[in-house]
Coordinates of C-alpha atoms and ligand atoms in Angstrom, one line a residue:
M1 CA 228.9 164.4 -4.6
T2 CA 229.2 160.6 -4.9
T3 CA 227.4 158.4 -2.4
T4 CA 228.9 155.0 -1.5
T5 CA 226.5 152.3 -0.4
I6 CA 227.8 150.0 2.2
P7 CA 226.9 146.5 1.2
K8 CA 224.5 144.7 3.5
F9 CA 225.5 141.2 4.1
K10 CA 222.9 138.5 4.4
K11 CA 222.4 136.8 7.7
A12 CA 222.0 133.1 8.2
I13 CA 220.9 131.4 11.4
V14 CA 222.1 127.8 11.8
V15 CA 220.2 125.9 14.4
G16 CA 222.3 123.1 16.1
A17 CA 226.1 123.0 16.4
G18 CA 226.3 119.2 15.6
P19 CA 228.7 118.3 12.8
V20 CA 226.2 119.2 10.1
G21 CA 225.4 122.6 11.6
C22 CA 229.0 123.4 12.1
L23 CA 229.9 122.5 8.5
T24 CA 227.0 124.5 7.2
A25 CA 228.1 127.5 9.2
L26 CA 231.5 127.2 7.7
A27 CA 230.3 126.8 4.2
L28 CA 228.1 129.9 4.4
A29 CA 230.7 132.0 6.2
K30 CA 233.2 131.1 3.4
R31 CA 230.6 132.5 0.9
G32 CA 230.5 135.8 2.8
W33 CA 227.3 135.2 4.9
L34 CA 227.1 136.4 8.4
V35 CA 226.2 133.4 10.5
D36 CA 224.8 133.0 13.9
L37 CA 225.0 129.4 15.2
F38 CA 222.7 128.5 18.0
E39 CA 223.2 125.4 20.1
G40 CA 220.9 124.3 22.9
R41 CA 223.5 122.4 24.8
P42 CA 226.5 123.8 26.6
D43 CA 229.9 124.0 24.8
S44 CA 231.1 120.3 24.7
R45 CA 234.7 121.6 24.7
L46 CA 234.3 122.6 28.3
A47 CA 235.2 120.0 30.8
T48 CA 232.0 120.7 32.8
S49 CA 229.7 119.6 29.9
K50 CA 231.5 116.3 29.2
V51 CA 229.2 114.2 31.4
A52 CA 226.1 114.9 29.4
T53 CA 227.5 113.6 26.1
A54 CA 230.0 111.0 27.1
Q55 CA 227.8 108.0 27.2
R56 CA 226.3 107.8 23.7
S57 CA 227.4 107.0 20.2
I58 CA 231.0 107.7 21.1
N59 CA 232.6 106.9 17.7
L60 CA 231.4 107.0 14.1
A61 CA 232.5 105.4 10.9
I62 CA 233.3 108.1 8.4
S63 CA 233.7 107.2 4.7
H64 CA 234.2 108.8 1.3
R65 CA 231.0 110.8 1.2
G66 CA 231.7 112.5 4.5
I67 CA 235.3 113.0 3.7
A68 CA 234.5 114.5 0.3
A69 CA 232.1 117.0 1.9
L70 CA 234.7 118.0 4.5
E71 CA 237.3 118.3 1.7
A72 CA 235.0 120.5 -0.4
I73 CA 234.4 122.9 2.5
E74 CA 237.4 122.7 4.8
P75 CA 240.2 120.6 3.3
A76 CA 242.6 121.2 6.2
A77 CA 240.1 119.9 8.7
A78 CA 239.4 116.8 6.6
Q79 CA 243.1 115.9 6.6
K80 CA 243.3 116.5 10.4
F81 CA 240.3 114.3 11.1
L82 CA 241.6 111.5 8.9
Q83 CA 244.9 111.5 10.9
S84 CA 243.0 111.1 14.1
S85 CA 240.9 108.2 12.8
I86 CA 241.5 104.5 12.7
P87 CA 241.1 102.7 9.3
M88 CA 238.8 99.7 9.3
H89 CA 239.4 97.5 6.2
G90 CA 236.6 95.0 6.8
R91 CA 234.2 93.2 9.0
M92 CA 235.5 90.7 11.5
I93 CA 232.7 88.2 12.0
Y94 CA 232.6 86.2 15.3
K95 CA 230.6 83.0 14.9
L96 CA 229.0 81.3 17.9
S97 CA 231.4 78.4 17.4
G98 CA 234.3 80.8 18.2
E99 CA 235.5 80.9 14.6
L100 CA 236.5 84.3 13.1
D101 CA 236.0 85.4 9.5
S102 CA 237.5 88.5 8.1
Q103 CA 235.4 90.0 5.2
L104 CA 237.2 92.9 3.5
Y105 CA 235.1 96.0 2.5
D106 CA 236.9 96.5 -0.8
R107 CA 239.1 94.6 -3.2
D108 CA 241.4 97.6 -3.5
G109 CA 241.9 98.0 0.2
Q110 CA 239.7 101.1 0.6
C111 CA 238.4 101.5 4.2
I112 CA 236.0 103.2 6.5
N113 CA 237.4 105.2 9.4
S114 CA 236.5 105.1 13.0
I115 CA 236.6 108.6 14.5
D116 CA 235.7 110.0 17.9
R117 CA 232.4 111.8 17.6
D118 CA 233.4 114.6 20.1
L119 CA 236.7 115.1 18.3
L120 CA 235.0 115.5 14.9
N121 CA 232.2 117.8 16.3
Q122 CA 234.6 119.9 18.4
G123 CA 237.1 120.2 15.5
L124 CA 234.4 121.5 13.3
L125 CA 233.2 123.8 16.0
E126 CA 236.7 125.1 16.5
E127 CA 236.9 125.9 12.7
A128 CA 233.5 127.6 12.8
D129 CA 234.3 129.6 15.9
A130 CA 237.6 130.8 14.3
S131 CA 235.7 132.3 11.3
P132 CA 235.2 136.1 11.7
N133 CA 231.8 135.6 10.0
V134 CA 230.4 133.1 12.6
R135 CA 229.1 133.8 16.1
V136 CA 228.4 130.7 18.2
F137 CA 225.9 130.8 21.0
F138 CA 225.7 127.9 23.5
N139 CA 222.9 127.2 25.9
H140 CA 220.7 128.9 23.3
K141 CA 217.7 126.8 22.3
V142 CA 215.5 127.8 19.4
V143 CA 211.9 127.5 20.6
A144 CA 209.9 129.0 17.7
A145 CA 210.3 130.4 14.2
D146 CA 208.1 132.8 12.2
F147 CA 209.1 132.1 8.6
E148 CA 206.8 134.8 7.1
N149 CA 208.5 137.5 9.1
K150 CA 211.9 135.8 9.0
S151 CA 212.4 135.9 12.8
M152 CA 213.2 133.3 15.5
T153 CA 212.6 133.0 19.2
I154 CA 215.5 131.8 21.3
R155 CA 215.7 130.8 24.9
D156 CA 219.0 131.6 26.6
A157 CA 219.3 129.1 29.4
T158 CA 222.2 131.0 31.1
S159 CA 220.1 134.2 31.7
N160 CA 216.8 132.3 31.6
S161 CA 215.4 134.8 29.1
E162 CA 213.9 134.7 25.6
F163 CA 214.6 137.0 22.7
T164 CA 213.8 137.3 19.0
T165 CA 216.2 137.7 16.2
D166 CA 215.9 138.1 12.4
F167 CA 217.4 136.1 9.6
D168 CA 217.5 136.0 5.8
L169 CA 218.1 132.2 5.7
C170 CA 217.4 129.7 8.4
I171 CA 219.1 126.3 8.4
G172 CA 217.7 123.6 10.7
A173 CA 220.5 121.2 11.6
D174 CA 219.0 120.4 14.9
G175 CA 218.9 116.6 14.8
S176 CA 216.3 113.9 14.8
Y177 CA 213.8 115.9 17.0
S178 CA 214.2 119.1 15.0
V179 CA 212.2 122.1 16.2
I180 CA 212.9 123.8 12.9
R181 CA 211.3 120.9 11.0
R182 CA 208.2 121.1 13.3
Q183 CA 208.0 124.9 12.9
M184 CA 208.3 124.5 9.1
M185 CA 205.4 122.0 9.0
R186 CA 203.1 124.8 10.1
V187 CA 203.7 126.7 6.8
V188 CA 204.9 124.0 4.4
R189 CA 202.8 121.0 3.2
M190 CA 205.5 118.7 4.3
N191 CA 205.0 115.0 4.1
Y192 CA 206.6 113.6 7.2
Q193 CA 207.0 110.0 8.3
Q194 CA 208.5 108.7 11.5
E195 CA 209.1 105.1 12.5
Y196 CA 210.7 103.6 15.7
I197 CA 212.1 100.2 15.0
K198 CA 211.6 97.5 17.6
D199 CA 215.3 97.4 18.4
E200 CA 217.3 99.6 20.8
Y201 CA 221.0 100.2 21.3
L202 CA 223.2 100.2 24.3
E203 CA 226.9 101.1 24.4
L204 CA 229.5 99.2 26.4
R205 CA 233.2 99.9 26.8
M206 CA 235.9 97.3 26.0
P207 CA 239.0 98.4 27.9
A208 CA 242.6 98.4 26.5
G209 CA 244.7 95.4 27.3
R210 CA 248.4 95.5 28.4
D211 CA 251.3 94.3 26.4
R212 CA 254.5 92.7 27.8
N213 CA 255.8 96.2 28.7
G214 CA 252.7 97.2 30.5
E215 CA 251.7 99.5 27.6
P216 CA 248.0 99.8 26.5
T217 CA 247.2 97.6 23.6
F218 CA 244.1 96.7 21.5
L219 CA 242.3 93.5 22.6
L220 CA 240.9 93.0 19.1
D221 CA 242.3 93.8 15.7
P222 CA 242.0 97.6 15.5
N223 CA 241.6 97.6 11.7
H224 CA 238.3 95.8 11.6
L225 CA 234.7 96.6 12.5
H226 CA 233.9 93.7 14.7
I227 CA 230.5 92.0 14.5
W228 CA 228.9 89.3 16.6
P229 CA 225.9 88.4 14.5
R230 CA 223.2 86.5 16.4
H231 CA 220.4 86.6 13.9
S232 CA 217.8 88.7 15.8
F233 CA 220.4 90.9 17.5
M234 CA 224.0 91.7 17.3
L235 CA 227.0 93.3 19.1
I236 CA 229.5 95.4 17.2
A237 CA 232.8 97.1 18.2
L238 CA 234.6 100.1 16.7
P239 CA 238.2 101.0 17.8
N240 CA 239.2 104.2 19.6
K241 CA 242.5 105.9 19.6
D242 CA 243.1 105.1 23.3
K243 CA 243.1 101.4 22.3
T244 CA 239.7 100.8 23.8
F245 CA 236.7 99.7 21.7
T246 CA 233.2 101.0 21.9
C247 CA 230.8 98.1 21.7
T248 CA 227.2 98.6 20.7
L249 CA 224.5 96.1 21.4
F250 CA 221.5 96.3 19.1
A251 CA 218.6 94.1 20.2
P252 CA 214.8 94.1 20.4
T253 CA 213.4 95.9 23.4
A254 CA 211.7 92.7 24.5
E255 CA 215.1 90.8 24.6
L256 CA 216.8 93.6 26.6
D257 CA 213.8 93.8 29.0
R258 CA 214.5 90.3 30.1
L259 CA 218.0 91.1 31.3
R260 CA 217.2 92.7 34.7
S261 CA 219.8 91.2 37.1
A262 CA 223.6 91.0 36.9
D263 CA 223.4 87.2 36.8
C264 CA 220.9 87.3 33.9
I265 CA 223.2 89.7 31.9
L266 CA 226.3 87.6 32.5
A267 CA 224.6 84.4 31.6
W268 CA 223.2 85.9 28.4
F269 CA 226.6 87.3 27.4
K270 CA 228.3 83.9 28.2
L271 CA 225.8 82.2 25.9
Y272 CA 226.0 84.6 23.0
F273 CA 229.2 86.6 23.2
P274 CA 231.7 84.7 25.4
D275 CA 234.8 86.1 23.7
A276 CA 233.5 89.7 23.9
L277 CA 232.6 89.1 27.6
R278 CA 236.2 88.0 28.3
A279 CA 237.5 91.2 26.8
I280 CA 235.0 93.5 28.4
G281 CA 235.2 91.9 31.8
D282 CA 232.2 90.8 34.0
K283 CA 232.2 93.8 36.3
S284 CA 232.5 96.4 33.7
L285 CA 229.8 94.8 31.6
V286 CA 227.3 94.7 34.4
K287 CA 228.0 98.3 35.4
D288 CA 227.7 99.6 31.8
F289 CA 224.7 97.5 31.1
M290 CA 222.9 98.8 34.1
T291 CA 223.9 102.4 34.0
N292 CA 224.3 103.4 30.3
P293 CA 221.2 104.6 28.6
R294 CA 219.2 102.3 26.3
S295 CA 218.3 104.5 23.3
P296 CA 215.6 104.1 20.6
L297 CA 216.3 103.9 16.9
I298 CA 214.3 106.2 14.8
C299 CA 213.8 106.6 11.0
T300 CA 212.3 109.9 9.7
K301 CA 211.5 111.0 6.2
S302 CA 210.5 114.5 5.1
N303 CA 209.6 116.2 1.9
P304 CA 210.1 119.0 0.9
Y305 CA 213.1 120.1 2.9
H306 CA 212.7 123.8 2.3
Y307 CA 210.4 126.8 2.5
K308 CA 210.5 129.4 -0.2
D309 CA 213.9 131.3 -0.2
R310 CA 214.3 131.3 3.6
A311 CA 214.5 127.9 5.3
I312 CA 215.9 124.4 4.9
I313 CA 216.5 121.4 7.1
L314 CA 219.7 119.3 6.7
G315 CA 221.3 116.3 8.4
D316 CA 219.3 114.3 10.9
A317 CA 216.7 117.1 11.1
A318 CA 215.7 116.1 7.5
H319 CA 216.5 112.4 7.5
S320 CA 217.2 110.3 10.5
M321 CA 218.1 106.8 9.5
V322 CA 219.0 103.7 11.4
P323 CA 222.8 103.6 11.8
F324 CA 223.4 100.2 10.2
Y325 CA 225.2 101.4 7.1
G326 CA 227.3 104.0 9.0
Q327 CA 226.0 106.6 6.6
G328 CA 223.7 108.9 8.7
L329 CA 226.4 111.5 9.2
N330 CA 228.1 110.9 5.9
A331 CA 224.8 111.7 4.2
G332 CA 224.3 114.8 6.4
L333 CA 227.7 116.2 5.5
E334 CA 227.0 115.4 1.9
D335 CA 223.8 117.5 2.2
V336 CA 226.0 120.5 3.0
R337 CA 228.4 119.8 0.1
I338 CA 225.4 119.6 -2.3
L339 CA 223.7 122.7 -1.0
S340 CA 227.0 124.7 -1.2
T341 CA 227.7 123.7 -4.8
L342 CA 224.1 124.6 -5.7
L343 CA 224.6 128.0 -4.2
D344 CA 227.7 128.5 -6.3
E345 CA 226.0 127.1 -9.5
E346 CA 223.1 129.6 -9.1
G347 CA 225.5 132.4 -8.3
V348 CA 223.7 133.3 -5.0
S349 CA 225.4 136.3 -3.4
S350 CA 225.7 137.0 0.3
I351 CA 225.0 140.7 -0.4
S352 CA 221.5 142.1 -0.5
D353 CA 220.6 143.6 -3.9
P354 CA 217.8 146.0 -4.6
Q355 CA 216.4 143.9 -7.5
N356 CA 215.8 140.9 -5.2
T357 CA 217.6 138.6 -7.6
H358 CA 219.2 137.1 -4.6
D359 CA 215.9 135.9 -3.1
R360 CA 214.9 134.4 -6.5
R361 CA 218.2 132.6 -6.9
L362 CA 218.1 131.3 -3.3
S363 CA 214.6 130.1 -3.8
T364 CA 215.7 128.2 -7.0
V365 CA 218.6 126.7 -5.0
L366 CA 216.4 125.4 -2.2
Q367 CA 213.8 124.0 -4.7
R368 CA 216.6 122.3 -6.7
Y369 CA 218.0 120.8 -3.5
T370 CA 214.6 119.3 -2.5
D371 CA 213.9 118.1 -6.0
T372 CA 217.2 116.3 -6.4
R373 CA 218.0 115.2 -2.9
H374 CA 214.8 113.4 -1.8
E375 CA 215.2 110.2 -3.9
D376 CA 218.8 109.8 -2.7
L377 CA 217.9 110.2 1.0
I378 CA 215.0 107.7 0.7
A379 CA 217.4 105.3 -1.0
I380 CA 220.1 105.4 1.7
S381 CA 217.5 105.2 4.5
D382 CA 216.1 102.0 2.9
L383 CA 219.6 100.6 2.3
A384 CA 220.5 101.3 6.0
M385 CA 217.4 99.3 7.1
N386 CA 218.4 96.4 4.9
N387 CA 222.0 96.4 6.2
Y388 CA 220.8 95.5 9.7
V389 CA 219.6 92.1 8.4
E390 CA 222.8 91.7 6.5
M391 CA 225.0 92.5 9.6
R392 CA 223.1 90.5 12.2
H393 CA 222.0 87.5 10.1
S394 CA 223.1 87.2 6.5
V395 CA 226.8 87.5 7.0
T396 CA 226.8 84.0 8.6
L397 CA 225.0 82.2 5.7
L398 CA 226.7 80.2 3.1
S399 CA 224.4 81.6 0.4
Y400 CA 225.5 85.1 1.4
L401 CA 229.2 84.2 1.1
F402 CA 228.5 82.5 -2.3
R403 CA 226.8 85.6 -3.6
K404 CA 229.5 87.8 -2.2
T405 CA 232.2 85.7 -4.0
L406 CA 230.2 85.9 -7.2
D407 CA 229.7 89.7 -6.7
N408 CA 233.5 90.2 -6.3
L409 CA 234.2 87.8 -9.2
L410 CA 232.0 89.9 -11.6
Y411 CA 233.6 93.0 -10.2
A412 CA 237.1 91.6 -11.1
I413 CA 236.0 90.3 -14.5
T414 CA 234.4 93.6 -15.7
A415 CA 237.3 95.2 -13.9
P416 CA 236.2 98.8 -13.7
E417 CA 239.2 100.7 -12.5
M418 CA 239.2 101.8 -8.9
V419 CA 238.1 105.4 -8.7
S420 CA 240.1 107.0 -5.9
L421 CA 238.7 109.6 -3.6
A422 CA 241.6 111.9 -4.4
S423 CA 240.6 111.9 -8.0
L424 CA 237.0 112.8 -7.2
I425 CA 237.6 115.6 -4.8
P426 CA 238.2 118.5 -7.3
T427 CA 234.9 117.6 -9.1
L428 CA 232.9 117.1 -6.0
A429 CA 233.9 120.5 -4.6
T430 CA 232.2 122.2 -7.5
V431 CA 229.6 119.9 -9.0
P432 CA 226.6 118.8 -6.9
Y433 CA 225.9 115.6 -8.8
P434 CA 228.8 114.5 -11.1
S435 CA 227.2 113.2 -14.2
G436 CA 227.8 109.9 -16.0
K437 CA 226.6 106.4 -15.4
P438 CA 228.8 104.1 -13.3
K439 CA 230.4 101.7 -15.6
G440 CA 230.9 97.9 -15.1
W441 CA 229.9 95.8 -12.2
L442 CA 230.2 97.5 -8.8
P443 CA 229.4 95.8 -5.5
L444 CA 226.7 97.7 -3.5
Y445 CA 229.0 98.4 -0.5
T446 CA 231.6 99.9 -2.8
M447 CA 229.1 102.2 -4.4
V448 CA 227.5 103.4 -1.1
T449 CA 230.7 103.8 0.8
F450 CA 233.5 104.6 -1.6
R451 CA 231.8 106.3 -4.6
P452 CA 230.4 109.7 -3.6
D453 CA 230.3 110.5 -7.3
I454 CA 227.3 108.0 -7.6
N455 CA 224.2 109.3 -5.9
Y456 CA 222.4 107.0 -3.5
A457 CA 219.4 106.6 -5.8
T458 CA 221.5 105.4 -8.7
V459 CA 223.3 103.1 -6.3
K460 CA 220.1 101.5 -5.2
K461 CA 218.8 101.1 -8.7
K462 CA 222.1 99.6 -10.0
A463 CA 222.3 97.3 -7.0
A464 CA 218.8 96.0 -7.5
C465 CA 219.6 95.2 -11.1
Q466 CA 222.8 93.5 -10.2
S467 CA 221.1 91.6 -7.4
S468 CA 218.6 90.1 -9.9
I469 CA 221.5 89.0 -12.1
L470 CA 223.2 87.4 -9.0
T471 CA 220.1 85.6 -8.1
G472 CA 219.8 84.3 -11.7
L473 CA 223.5 83.2 -11.8
S474 CA 223.1 81.6 -8.4
W475 CA 220.2 79.5 -9.6
I476 CA 222.2 78.5 -12.7
G477 CA 225.1 77.6 -10.5
V478 CA 222.9 75.5 -8.2
S479 CA 221.3 73.8 -11.2
V480 CA 224.7 73.1 -12.8
L481 CA 226.1 71.7 -9.6
G482 CA 222.9 69.6 -9.1
A483 CA 223.1 68.3 -12.6
A484 CA 226.8 67.5 -12.3
G485 CA 226.1 65.7 -9.0
T486 CA 223.3 63.7 -10.6
W487 CA 225.5 62.8 -13.6
L488 CA 228.4 61.8 -11.3
V489 CA 226.1 59.5 -9.2
W490 CA 224.5 58.1 -12.4
S491 CA 227.8 57.4 -14.2
T492 CA 229.4 55.8 -11.2
R493 CA 226.4 53.8 -10.1
G494 CA 227.9 50.5 -11.3
M495 CA 231.0 51.0 -9.2
L496 CA 228.8 52.1 -6.3
L497 CA 226.6 49.0 -6.5
D498 CA 229.7 46.8 -6.7
Y499 CA 231.1 48.5 -3.7
L500 CA 227.9 48.1 -1.7
H501 CA 227.5 44.5 -2.8
N502 CA 231.1 43.5 -1.7
N503 CA 231.0 45.4 1.7
Ligands
LIG601 C1 224.4 104.5 17.5 C2 224.6 105.3 16.4 C3 225.7 105.1 15.6 C4 225.9 105.9 14.5 N1 227.0 105.7 13.7 C5 227.2 106.4 12.6 C6 228.3 106.1 11.8 O1 229.1 105.3 12.0 N2 228.5 106.9 10.6 C7 227.6 107.9 10.3 O2 227.8 108.5 9.2 N3 226.5 108.2 11.1 C8 226.3 107.4 12.2 N4 225.3 107.7 13.0 C9 224.4 108.8 12.7 C10 224.9 110.2 13.1 O3 225.1 110.1 14.5 C11 224.0 111.3 12.8 O4 223.5 111.2 11.5 C12 224.6 112.6 13.0 O5 225.0 112.8 14.3 C13 223.7 113.8 12.6 O6 224.3 115.0 12.8 P1 223.5 116.3 12.8 O7 224.5 117.4 13.0 O8 222.5 116.4 11.7 O9 222.7 116.2 14.2 P2 223.1 116.1 15.7 O10 224.4 115.4 15.8 O11 222.0 115.5 16.4 O12 223.3 117.6 16.1 C14 222.1 118.4 16.3 C15 222.5 119.5 17.3 O13 221.4 120.4 17.4 C16 221.2 120.7 18.8 N5 219.8 121.1 18.9 C17 218.7 120.4 18.8 N6 217.6 121.1 19.0 C18 218.0 122.4 19.1 C19 217.3 123.6 19.3 N7 216.0 123.7 19.3 N8 218.0 124.8 19.4 C20 219.4 124.7 19.4 N9 220.1 123.6 19.2 C21 219.4 122.4 19.1 C22 221.6 119.5 19.5 O14 221.9 119.7 20.9 C23 222.7 118.9 18.7 O15 224.0 119.4 19.2 C24 225.0 107.0 14.2 C25 223.9 107.2 14.9 C26 223.7 106.4 16.0 C27 222.5 106.6 16.9
LIG602 N1 218.5 107.5 13.8 C1 218.5 107.1 15.0 O1 217.9 106.1 15.3 C2 219.2 107.9 16.0 C3 219.9 108.9 15.7 N2 220.5 109.7 16.7 C4 221.2 110.8 16.2 O2 222.5 110.7 16.7 C5 223.0 112.0 17.0 C6 223.6 112.2 18.4 O3 223.0 111.4 19.3 P1 222.7 112.0 20.8 O4 223.6 113.2 21.1 O5 222.7 110.8 21.6 O6 221.3 112.5 20.5 P2 220.1 112.8 21.5 O7 219.0 112.0 21.1 O8 220.6 112.7 22.9 O9 219.9 114.4 21.4 C7 219.9 115.1 20.2 C8 218.9 116.3 20.3 O10 217.5 115.8 20.3 C9 216.8 116.2 21.5 N3 216.0 115.1 21.9 C10 216.4 113.9 22.2 N4 215.4 113.1 22.5 C11 214.3 113.9 22.3 C12 212.9 113.6 22.4 N5 212.4 112.4 22.7 N6 212.0 114.6 22.1 C13 212.5 115.8 21.8 N7 213.8 116.1 21.7 C14 214.7 115.1 21.9 C15 217.9 116.6 22.5 O11 217.4 117.6 23.3 P3 218.0 117.8 24.8 O12 219.4 118.3 24.6 O13 217.1 118.8 25.4 O14 218.0 116.5 25.5 C16 219.0 117.1 21.6 O15 218.8 118.4 21.3 C17 221.8 112.8 16.8 O16 221.9 113.2 15.4 C18 220.6 112.1 16.8 O17 219.7 112.7 15.9 C19 220.4 109.4 18.0 C20 219.7 108.3 18.4 C21 219.1 107.4 17.4
LIG603 N1 229.1 102.6 12.0 C1 228.1 101.7 12.3 C2 227.3 101.9 13.4 C3 226.3 101.0 13.7 C4 226.1 99.9 12.9 C5 226.8 99.7 11.7 C6 227.9 100.6 11.4 C7 228.7 100.4 10.2 O1 229.5 101.2 9.9 C8 228.5 99.2 9.5 C9 229.5 99.0 8.3 N2 229.2 100.0 7.3 C10 229.3 97.6 7.7 O2 228.4 97.4 6.9 O3 230.0 96.7 8.1

């Protein structure tokens, strides 16, 4: 008599149905895992739960790293999201004088894309929900995890009860205040660092205007990310598909604390953002300012990200960064792409095997992930912090514009050919870290935003080296200009003296 053994599929629990959790659930389900996805909040697709999420961080800039990750895991979804996004080709800078300055992101016209956060999250949720291997549970908050026994305690808010469930692999994608990270810290010697910056953010809605036919129209150019840099604070605006803009004010708590009354708020906006105020409207501004939440900005760093062969944190749970590079989610989605390709490289199976090779391989994958990903995540976190200074202050300086011109000139002279996202996608779907050193001169923004084949750590190192060269060249430029000026004055001094003498 022959006995057939029914294969036992491995079970993963993904905590948090944000974009990173949903993409992780999809990636594992495609590899044959049985996935339970637990989300503490209600289903955001239901009209009744809209109110809770509608006020914060309404849209996001998604760029090549995020798109490459979506393409690697769910290509159809990536295309769908891109069609629902608005391309932003550059920054539009609003000077206090009222002058506008358009600064393109890329010489080859590559752009970042403004996308509705809900649309992205719900689209990914939809895909995960449709997979026969994924079960999604809303109103289910994970409260504790026992990693030694591979079990988890969950509170079901609907029935107001708690239960315990087992897992083979736990993925914490539960955002900045991750419970899974906190639970892991009890068993892992995790180095953890958390910093609140002194600035907060507040969102304001800029309505659509009306064209001659009474149809809704954008009040600002829809294909720019708009910035009102005011040195110690700034206002930005990203376009939405309904022709409105979501404006975000980033400012130190002390500055915002002073703005208590409607008159104060209006006077402050008239002083610093008169053109934005005209577009938002006095009434709407005061209402949003007084009722929308003011939220803190947090930066967290963790190391390692995993525990043995059974737990890992991804996305904001592992690395919350300030939003100033528009890379937080891009990096989170990239985490999923890298983990998925490592699973494939090590040949991790979703079926239990008696020799336990699965556990050993999974443990290798998680260790490789921590070892290779940490330096990258620290690099982008630091770059994000620096980009705040660039956005709120440097973009208005002549020295910045001079360096930027030089940067672009060197890029044009060394002329590395544009590497398109389409050409990278097949490699990025299978290789965690495409090898090879980036050739030629590449501006920092191009590398961070448009080159997912260059890891963030390499980007940071190459940019630091290029920055020193730019500083050197700038000094040479200033010295040459100074010398030329002196020579000119010296050689024309006779004429000058005659002129002064006769007039
Ligand atoms: C103002 C602002 C602007 C930003 N703009 C950009 C941008 O332009 N581009 C970009 O790339 N990034 C941007 N980011 C960053 C981006 O929002 C985050 O990086 C991204 O949302 C992280 O996704 P996530 O899935 O890891 O976490 P989250 O989106 O936080 O999802 C975590 C989920 O886990 C759930 N959860 C939490 N705890 C539990 C629990 N115990 N049990 C069950 N469920 C739980 C939460 O309810 C939530 O749904 C911005 C951030 C801010 C604040
Ligand atoms: N890097 C940064 O500076 C910031 C990043 N973000 C990220 O943006 C994304 C979406 O933003 P949004 O939906 O507004 O996120 P929220 O901050 O509103 O909530 C995300 C999750 O964190 C929990 N949470 C929020 N504040 C705390 C706290 N003080 N202590 C414990 N748990 C808390 C929430 O729990 P509950 O549902 O019970 O309220 C929820 O589960 C998230 O990834 C967040 O991580 C958000 C703000 C700043
Ligand atoms: N999405 C954001 C949210 C908040 C602050 C900045 C962004 C950006 O995307 C900035 C853009 N990368 C820039 O450098 O101009």
